[in-house]
């Protein structure tokens, strides 16, 4: 039957987001419609509106949401209307070589479904009947969303919906970078560049893993204050403290075991790589512009055996990791309440994005 929904759209490059009433089509075979309860405002949404992630408008934003199943497409037998779900912006097909080798975050289907559902078509139209794209194959910053079944993970409904929403991107990406990608060991030393939504979760991932030293690097003192609340044992503000690499070397006695870059800049990736000890691991979590590059001197590479790797979605296995993260929250080991520092109505979306740019929140969430 389809439904009308207020949604947050990217219409024009470098212009504020707009709130419009859109038409959400009913789910087709293998799809579901979700009544969205809450959607986090992620830096990647902002990156779509300013061209850092080059995607063509018009685009329904949002990829970090939770809600309730309100309609089932044909053939969906393992979910029911009324189920609470967290949206995963990676649909894991379970059949491609990456899914089969246990790396569903690299799923080939997901790589194709960036602007549409996996079948290559959209379920959204504006009031004039023009097709709208789905951001990150999801586009869930609206009252209703139609998605592929493989993009939703059923969860325990007892968790607050705004807390559940942020598990779907910032928490999974950050905590997963530490626990899944790097497999941080107890007693280790870690450095995290960038203490935004993802960086704070990387910090708490390192804390959950039992790191003894967690050094947060950011140019905003406000974010460093958040970082200390999420487990950072030391903070460095390069604006006032100078070169972070030298500081990390001194604090760790010769280099960190792990470094995480959660910004997406060549210069900070180079610093992260420079910060790790011989045999240490530098993990790139931040998404840079496609034109960004990073260079290293080649001479020391064989002598130091450092590892440089990317981390896609915290190397998520959504159906295992989302419930696991929520269990950590229920057990008091994962901070979610402290992450959601502001909630907004859908009509306040413009202000939510302004606050993201200003860096005033650990995470801002739109609640429907
Ligand atoms: Zn995100
Ligand atoms: Zn796959």
Short mmCIF file of N, CA and C in Angstrom, two decimals, residues 171-318:
data_model
loop_
_atom_site.label_atom_id
_atom_site.label_comp_id
_atom_site.label_asym_id
_atom_site.label_seq_id
_atom_site.Cartn_x
_atom_site.Cartn_y
_atom_site.Cartn_z
N UNK A 171 28.74 2.80 16.82
CA UNK A 171 29.22 1.85 17.84
C UNK A 171 29.86 0.64 17.17
N UNK A 172 29.16 0.10 16.17
CA UNK A 172 29.71 -1.07 15.46
C UNK A 172 31.04 -0.73 14.81
N UNK A 173 31.11 0.41 14.14
CA UNK A 173 32.33 0.80 13.42
C UNK A 173 33.50 1.00 14.38
N UNK A 174 33.23 1.71 15.49
CA UNK A 174 34.32 2.03 16.42
C UNK A 174 34.72 0.86 17.29
N UNK A 175 33.75 0.28 17.98
CA UNK A 175 34.07 -0.85 18.86
C UNK A 175 34.60 -2.01 18.02
N UNK A 176 34.00 -2.21 16.85
CA UNK A 176 34.42 -3.31 15.98
C UNK A 176 35.85 -3.13 15.48
N UNK A 177 36.26 -1.87 15.22
CA UNK A 177 37.65 -1.65 14.77
C UNK A 177 38.62 -2.17 15.81
N UNK A 178 38.28 -1.97 17.09
CA UNK A 178 39.17 -2.42 18.17
C UNK A 178 39.05 -3.93 18.41
N UNK A 179 37.81 -4.42 18.50
CA UNK A 179 37.62 -5.83 18.89
C UNK A 179 37.73 -6.79 17.71
N UNK A 180 37.16 -6.41 16.55
CA UNK A 180 37.14 -7.35 15.42
C UNK A 180 38.34 -7.17 14.49
N UNK A 181 38.60 -5.92 14.08
CA UNK A 181 39.66 -5.70 13.09
C UNK A 181 41.04 -5.86 13.73
N UNK A 182 41.30 -5.06 14.78
CA UNK A 182 42.65 -5.08 15.38
C UNK A 182 42.81 -6.22 16.39
N UNK A 183 41.70 -6.67 16.98
CA UNK A 183 41.75 -7.66 18.06
C UNK A 183 42.73 -7.20 19.15
N UNK A 184 42.42 -6.02 19.70
CA UNK A 184 43.27 -5.40 20.74
C UNK A 184 43.44 -6.36 21.91
N UNK A 185 44.68 -6.51 22.37
CA UNK A 185 44.96 -7.45 23.47
C UNK A 185 45.00 -6.72 24.81
N UNK A 186 44.63 -7.43 25.89
CA UNK A 186 44.67 -6.83 27.22
C UNK A 186 46.08 -6.32 27.53
N UNK A 187 46.15 -5.19 28.22
CA UNK A 187 47.43 -4.65 28.63
C UNK A 187 48.17 -3.87 27.56
N UNK A 188 47.55 -3.71 26.40
CA UNK A 188 48.25 -3.05 25.29
C UNK A 188 48.09 -1.53 25.35
N UNK A 189 48.84 -0.85 24.48
CA UNK A 189 48.73 0.60 24.38
C UNK A 189 48.11 0.95 23.02
N UNK A 190 47.15 1.90 23.05
CA UNK A 190 46.40 2.25 21.85
C UNK A 190 46.39 3.77 21.70
N UNK A 191 46.37 4.23 20.46
CA UNK A 191 46.18 5.65 20.21
C UNK A 191 45.06 5.81 19.19
N UNK A 192 44.17 6.75 19.45
CA UNK A 192 43.00 6.96 18.58
C UNK A 192 43.00 8.40 18.10
N UNK A 193 43.11 8.57 16.78
CA UNK A 193 43.06 9.90 16.17
C UNK A 193 41.62 10.24 15.81
N UNK A 194 41.08 11.31 16.40
CA UNK A 194 39.71 11.74 16.11
C UNK A 194 38.76 11.18 17.14
N UNK A 195 38.18 12.06 17.96
CA UNK A 195 37.28 11.60 19.03
C UNK A 195 35.84 12.02 18.75
N UNK A 196 35.40 11.81 17.50
CA UNK A 196 33.98 12.00 17.15
C UNK A 196 33.21 10.75 17.53
N UNK A 197 32.03 10.56 16.93
CA UNK A 197 31.18 9.42 17.28
C UNK A 197 31.90 8.09 17.13
N UNK A 198 32.60 7.90 16.02
CA UNK A 198 33.30 6.63 15.79
C UNK A 198 34.54 6.53 16.68
N UNK A 199 35.29 7.62 16.79
CA UNK A 199 36.50 7.61 17.61
C UNK A 199 36.22 7.29 19.06
N UNK A 200 35.15 7.87 19.61
CA UNK A 200 34.80 7.58 21.01
C UNK A 200 34.50 6.09 21.19
N UNK A 201 33.86 5.50 20.18
CA UNK A 201 33.55 4.08 20.28
C UNK A 201 34.78 3.21 20.08
N UNK A 202 35.73 3.68 19.30
CA UNK A 202 37.00 2.96 19.19
C UNK A 202 37.69 2.99 20.56
N UNK A 203 37.64 4.15 21.21
CA UNK A 203 38.24 4.28 22.54
C UNK A 203 37.57 3.31 23.51
N UNK A 204 36.23 3.26 23.49
CA UNK A 204 35.61 2.34 24.45
C UNK A 204 35.79 0.88 24.05
N UNK A 205 35.99 0.63 22.75
CA UNK A 205 36.33 -0.73 22.33
C UNK A 205 37.67 -1.15 22.89
N UNK A 206 38.65 -0.24 22.84
CA UNK A 206 39.98 -0.53 23.40
C UNK A 206 39.86 -0.76 24.91
N UNK A 207 39.01 0.03 25.57
CA UNK A 207 38.82 -0.12 27.02
C UNK A 207 38.19 -1.47 27.34
N UNK A 208 37.19 -1.87 26.56
CA UNK A 208 36.53 -3.17 26.78
C UNK A 208 37.54 -4.31 26.60
N UNK A 209 38.46 -4.13 25.64
CA UNK A 209 39.47 -5.16 25.38
C UNK A 209 40.54 -5.22 26.47
N UNK A 210 40.55 -4.21 27.36
CA UNK A 210 41.50 -4.24 28.48
C UNK A 210 42.82 -3.54 28.20
N UNK A 211 42.82 -2.61 27.23
CA UNK A 211 44.04 -1.85 26.96
C UNK A 211 44.44 -1.07 28.22
N UNK A 212 45.74 -0.99 28.49
CA UNK A 212 46.15 -0.29 29.71
C UNK A 212 46.36 1.20 29.45
N UNK A 213 46.65 1.53 28.19
CA UNK A 213 46.91 2.92 27.85
C UNK A 213 46.10 3.26 26.59
N UNK A 214 45.26 4.29 26.68
CA UNK A 214 44.48 4.71 25.52
C UNK A 214 44.67 6.22 25.36
N UNK A 215 45.33 6.59 24.28
CA UNK A 215 45.67 8.00 24.05
C UNK A 215 44.75 8.55 22.96
N UNK A 216 43.98 9.58 23.30
CA UNK A 216 43.08 10.20 22.32
C UNK A 216 43.73 11.46 21.77
N UNK A 217 43.65 11.62 20.44
CA UNK A 217 44.22 12.80 19.77
C UNK A 217 43.09 13.53 19.05
N UNK A 218 42.87 14.79 19.38
CA UNK A 218 41.85 15.59 18.68
C UNK A 218 42.17 17.06 18.88
N UNK A 219 41.74 17.88 17.90
CA UNK A 219 42.00 19.31 18.00
C UNK A 219 40.94 20.05 18.82
N UNK A 220 39.87 19.35 19.21
CA UNK A 220 38.80 19.99 19.99
C UNK A 220 38.85 19.50 21.44
N UNK A 221 39.04 20.44 22.38
CA UNK A 221 39.12 20.07 23.80
C UNK A 221 37.83 19.41 24.28
N UNK A 222 36.69 19.87 23.72
CA UNK A 222 35.39 19.29 24.10
C UNK A 222 35.37 17.78 23.81
N UNK A 223 35.91 17.42 22.63
CA UNK A 223 35.92 16.01 22.25
C UNK A 223 36.90 15.22 23.11
N UNK A 224 37.99 15.85 23.52
CA UNK A 224 38.95 15.17 24.39
C UNK A 224 38.34 14.91 25.77
N UNK A 225 37.45 15.83 26.17
CA UNK A 225 36.73 15.64 27.45
C UNK A 225 35.81 14.41 27.33
N UNK A 226 35.07 14.31 26.21
CA UNK A 226 34.27 13.10 25.96
C UNK A 226 35.17 11.86 25.99
N UNK A 227 36.32 11.98 25.33
CA UNK A 227 37.23 10.84 25.20
C UNK A 227 37.62 10.29 26.58
N UNK A 228 37.91 11.18 27.52
CA UNK A 228 38.28 10.72 28.87
C UNK A 228 37.12 9.96 29.52
N UNK A 229 35.88 10.43 29.26
CA UNK A 229 34.71 9.72 29.83
C UNK A 229 34.51 8.34 29.21
N UNK A 230 35.07 8.14 28.02
CA UNK A 230 34.89 6.83 27.35
C UNK A 230 36.10 5.93 27.51
N UNK A 231 37.06 6.35 28.32
CA UNK A 231 38.15 5.42 28.64
C UNK A 231 39.54 5.89 28.26
N UNK A 232 39.68 7.08 27.65
CA UNK A 232 41.03 7.55 27.30
C UNK A 232 41.80 7.82 28.59
N UNK A 233 43.03 7.32 28.64
CA UNK A 233 43.87 7.56 29.82
C UNK A 233 44.74 8.79 29.62
N UNK A 234 44.98 9.19 28.36
CA UNK A 234 45.77 10.37 28.05
C UNK A 234 45.13 11.08 26.86
N UNK A 235 45.30 12.39 26.78
CA UNK A 235 44.78 13.12 25.62
C UNK A 235 45.86 14.03 25.07
N UNK A 236 45.82 14.22 23.76
CA UNK A 236 46.75 15.12 23.08
C UNK A 236 45.95 16.04 22.18
N UNK A 237 46.09 17.34 22.35
CA UNK A 237 45.51 18.30 21.41
C UNK A 237 46.66 18.88 20.58
N UNK A 238 46.79 18.44 19.30
CA UNK A 238 47.94 18.88 18.49
C UNK A 238 48.02 20.40 18.37
N UNK A 239 46.89 21.11 18.53
CA UNK A 239 46.91 22.58 18.41
C UNK A 239 47.72 23.20 19.55
N UNK A 240 47.62 22.62 20.75
CA UNK A 240 48.35 23.20 21.88
C UNK A 240 49.55 22.35 22.30
N UNK A 241 49.48 21.03 22.05
CA UNK A 241 50.55 20.14 22.53
C UNK A 241 51.62 19.84 21.48
N UNK A 242 51.38 20.25 20.23
CA UNK A 242 52.38 20.00 19.18
C UNK A 242 52.27 18.59 18.59
N UNK A 243 53.34 18.15 17.94
CA UNK A 243 53.38 16.90 17.18
C UNK A 243 52.91 15.69 18.00
N UNK A 244 51.80 15.06 17.60
CA UNK A 244 51.29 13.92 18.38
C UNK A 244 52.20 12.69 18.32
N UNK A 245 52.96 12.51 17.22
CA UNK A 245 53.77 11.30 17.10
C UNK A 245 54.84 11.27 18.19
N UNK A 246 55.52 12.36 18.35
CA UNK A 246 56.55 12.44 19.39
C UNK A 246 55.96 12.21 20.78
N UNK A 247 54.78 12.79 21.02
CA UNK A 247 54.12 12.64 22.33
C UNK A 247 53.76 11.18 22.59
N UNK A 248 53.22 10.52 21.54
CA UNK A 248 52.84 9.11 21.71
C UNK A 248 54.08 8.26 21.96
N UNK A 249 55.14 8.54 21.22
CA UNK A 249 56.40 7.79 21.41
C UNK A 249 56.87 7.90 22.86
N UNK A 250 56.78 9.12 23.41
CA UNK A 250 57.23 9.33 24.78
C UNK A 250 56.31 8.62 25.78
N UNK A 251 55.02 8.74 25.57
CA UNK A 251 54.05 8.14 26.51
C UNK A 251 54.10 6.62 26.52
N UNK A 252 54.37 6.03 25.33
CA UNK A 252 54.31 4.57 25.22
C UNK A 252 55.70 3.93 25.32
N UNK A 253 56.73 4.74 25.41
CA UNK A 253 58.08 4.18 25.47
C UNK A 253 58.47 3.49 24.18
N UNK A 254 58.21 4.16 23.03
CA UNK A 254 58.69 3.61 21.76
C UNK A 254 57.63 3.23 20.75
N UNK A 255 56.40 3.61 21.01
CA UNK A 255 55.35 3.34 20.01
C UNK A 255 54.20 2.54 20.57
N UNK A 256 53.00 2.85 20.08
CA UNK A 256 51.79 2.14 20.54
C UNK A 256 51.69 0.77 19.87
N UNK A 257 50.99 -0.13 20.54
CA UNK A 257 50.73 -1.43 19.91
C UNK A 257 49.74 -1.28 18.75
N UNK A 258 48.76 -0.38 18.96
CA UNK A 258 47.73 -0.17 17.93
C UNK A 258 47.47 1.32 17.77
N UNK A 259 47.25 1.76 16.53
CA UNK A 259 46.79 3.13 16.29
C UNK A 259 45.55 3.07 15.40
N UNK A 260 44.60 3.93 15.69
CA UNK A 260 43.35 3.97 14.91
C UNK A 260 43.18 5.38 14.36
N UNK A 261 42.94 5.48 13.06
CA UNK A 261 42.71 6.78 12.45
C UNK A 261 41.23 6.87 12.14
N UNK A 262 40.52 7.75 12.85
CA UNK A 262 39.06 7.85 12.71
C UNK A 262 38.66 9.20 12.11
N UNK A 263 39.50 9.76 11.25
CA UNK A 263 39.21 11.07 10.66
C UNK A 263 39.07 10.94 9.13
N UNK A 264 40.06 10.29 8.49
CA UNK A 264 40.01 10.16 7.03
C UNK A 264 40.87 11.21 6.34
N UNK A 265 42.06 11.46 6.87
CA UNK A 265 42.99 12.41 6.25
C UNK A 265 44.35 11.73 6.06
N UNK A 266 44.98 11.97 4.91
CA UNK A 266 46.28 11.38 4.65
C UNK A 266 47.29 11.72 5.75
N UNK A 267 47.27 12.98 6.20
CA UNK A 267 48.26 13.42 7.19
C UNK A 267 48.11 12.65 8.51
N UNK A 268 46.87 12.43 8.95
CA UNK A 268 46.68 11.73 10.23
C UNK A 268 46.88 10.22 10.08
N UNK A 269 46.64 9.70 8.88
CA UNK A 269 46.94 8.27 8.64
C UNK A 269 48.45 8.06 8.74
N UNK A 270 49.19 9.00 8.18
CA UNK A 270 50.65 8.94 8.26
C UNK A 270 51.12 9.01 9.72
N UNK A 271 50.48 9.89 10.50
CA UNK A 271 50.83 10.00 11.91
C UNK A 271 50.49 8.71 12.66
N UNK A 272 49.33 8.14 12.35
CA UNK A 272 48.92 6.89 13.02
C UNK A 272 49.95 5.79 12.74
N UNK A 273 50.36 5.69 11.47
CA UNK A 273 51.34 4.67 11.11
C UNK A 273 52.67 4.95 11.81
N UNK A 274 53.00 6.24 11.92
CA UNK A 274 54.26 6.63 12.58
C UNK A 274 54.25 6.36 14.07
N UNK A 275 53.06 6.29 14.66
CA UNK A 275 52.91 6.14 16.12
C UNK A 275 53.08 4.71 16.61
N UNK A 276 52.95 3.72 15.72
CA UNK A 276 52.96 2.34 16.22
C UNK A 276 54.40 1.81 16.30
N UNK A 277 54.59 0.93 17.24
CA UNK A 277 55.91 0.31 17.45
C UNK A 277 56.21 -0.67 16.32
N UNK A 278 57.43 -1.20 16.31
CA UNK A 278 57.76 -2.26 15.35
C UNK A 278 56.77 -3.41 15.51
N UNK A 279 56.24 -3.88 14.40
CA UNK A 279 55.29 -4.99 14.47
C UNK A 279 53.90 -4.58 14.91
N UNK A 280 53.69 -3.28 15.18
CA UNK A 280 52.37 -2.79 15.60
C UNK A 280 51.41 -2.65 14.43
N UNK A 281 50.18 -2.33 14.75
CA UNK A 281 49.13 -2.28 13.73
C UNK A 281 48.46 -0.90 13.71
N UNK A 282 48.40 -0.31 12.52
CA UNK A 282 47.65 0.94 12.33
C UNK A 282 46.40 0.64 11.52
N UNK A 283 45.26 1.09 12.03
CA UNK A 283 43.96 0.77 11.42
C UNK A 283 43.30 2.06 10.93
N UNK A 284 42.96 2.09 9.64
CA UNK A 284 42.28 3.26 9.08
C UNK A 284 40.77 3.02 9.12
N UNK A 285 40.09 3.81 9.94
CA UNK A 285 38.64 3.70 10.10
C UNK A 285 37.95 4.86 9.37
N UNK A 286 38.58 6.03 9.40
CA UNK A 286 37.97 7.23 8.80
C UNK A 286 37.85 7.12 7.29
N UNK A 287 36.74 7.64 6.75
CA UNK A 287 36.53 7.62 5.29
C UNK A 287 36.99 8.97 4.74
N UNK A 288 37.98 8.89 3.84
CA UNK A 288 38.54 10.13 3.28
C UNK A 288 37.87 10.45 1.95
N UNK A 289 38.20 11.62 1.42
CA UNK A 289 37.80 11.94 0.04
C UNK A 289 38.51 10.97 -0.91
N UNK A 290 37.90 10.65 -2.06
CA UNK A 290 38.56 9.73 -3.00
C UNK A 290 39.90 10.25 -3.49
N UNK A 291 40.14 11.57 -3.43
CA UNK A 291 41.39 12.14 -3.94
C UNK A 291 42.51 12.14 -2.90
N UNK A 292 42.18 11.80 -1.65
CA UNK A 292 43.17 11.85 -0.57
C UNK A 292 44.23 10.76 -0.78
N UNK A 293 45.49 11.08 -0.52
CA UNK A 293 46.55 10.08 -0.64
C UNK A 293 47.41 10.08 0.61
N UNK A 294 48.17 9.01 0.79
CA UNK A 294 49.09 8.94 1.92
C UNK A 294 50.39 8.32 1.42
N UNK A 295 51.52 8.86 1.86
CA UNK A 295 52.81 8.32 1.42
C UNK A 295 53.69 7.98 2.63
N UNK A 296 54.52 6.96 2.47
CA UNK A 296 55.46 6.54 3.51
C UNK A 296 56.83 6.38 2.88
N UNK A 297 57.86 6.62 3.70
CA UNK A 297 59.18 6.23 3.25
C UNK A 297 59.22 4.71 3.14
N UNK A 298 59.83 4.19 2.08
CA UNK A 298 59.83 2.75 1.85
C UNK A 298 60.90 2.01 2.65
N UNK A 299 61.98 2.70 2.97
CA UNK A 299 63.17 2.05 3.53
C UNK A 299 62.89 1.22 4.78
N UNK A 300 62.11 1.78 5.71
CA UNK A 300 61.93 1.10 7.00
C UNK A 300 60.86 0.01 6.98
N UNK A 301 60.09 -0.07 5.88
CA UNK A 301 58.96 -1.01 5.88
C UNK A 301 59.38 -2.44 6.23
N UNK A 302 60.42 -3.01 5.57
CA UNK A 302 60.79 -4.39 5.93
C UNK A 302 61.39 -4.50 7.33
N UNK A 303 62.06 -3.48 7.78
CA UNK A 303 62.74 -3.57 9.09
C UNK A 303 61.77 -3.51 10.26
N UNK A 304 60.64 -2.84 10.04
CA UNK A 304 59.73 -2.60 11.18
C UNK A 304 58.52 -3.52 11.23
N UNK A 305 58.22 -4.19 10.12
CA UNK A 305 57.09 -5.13 10.09
C UNK A 305 55.80 -4.54 10.63
N UNK A 306 55.58 -3.26 10.37
CA UNK A 306 54.32 -2.67 10.82
C UNK A 306 53.19 -3.12 9.89
N UNK A 307 51.99 -3.16 10.43
CA UNK A 307 50.82 -3.54 9.64
C UNK A 307 49.94 -2.30 9.47
N UNK A 308 49.50 -2.05 8.24
CA UNK A 308 48.54 -0.98 7.98
C UNK A 308 47.32 -1.62 7.35
N UNK A 309 46.17 -1.44 7.96
CA UNK A 309 44.97 -2.06 7.41
C UNK A 309 43.79 -1.11 7.50
N UNK A 310 42.79 -1.35 6.67
CA UNK A 310 41.53 -0.62 6.79
C UNK A 310 40.59 -1.40 7.69
N UNK A 311 39.54 -0.71 8.15
CA UNK A 311 38.49 -1.40 8.90
C UNK A 311 37.15 -0.96 8.33
N UNK A 312 36.46 -1.88 7.68
CA UNK A 312 35.16 -1.58 7.08
C UNK A 312 34.07 -1.95 8.07
N UNK A 313 33.32 -0.93 8.53
CA UNK A 313 32.16 -1.18 9.40
C UNK A 313 32.58 -1.98 10.64
N UNK A 314 33.80 -1.73 11.13
CA UNK A 314 34.27 -2.46 12.30
C UNK A 314 34.34 -3.96 12.06
N UNK A 315 34.65 -4.34 10.79
CA UNK A 315 34.67 -5.77 10.40
C UNK A 315 33.43 -6.48 10.96
N UNK A 316 32.29 -5.83 10.76
CA UNK A 316 31.04 -6.31 11.38
C UNK A 316 30.55 -7.63 10.82
N UNK A 317 30.05 -8.46 11.72
CA UNK A 317 29.19 -9.58 11.36
C UNK A 317 27.88 -9.23 12.04
N UNK A 318 27.04 -8.39 11.38
CA UNK A 318 25.93 -7.74 12.07
C UNK A 318 25.05 -8.68 12.90
#
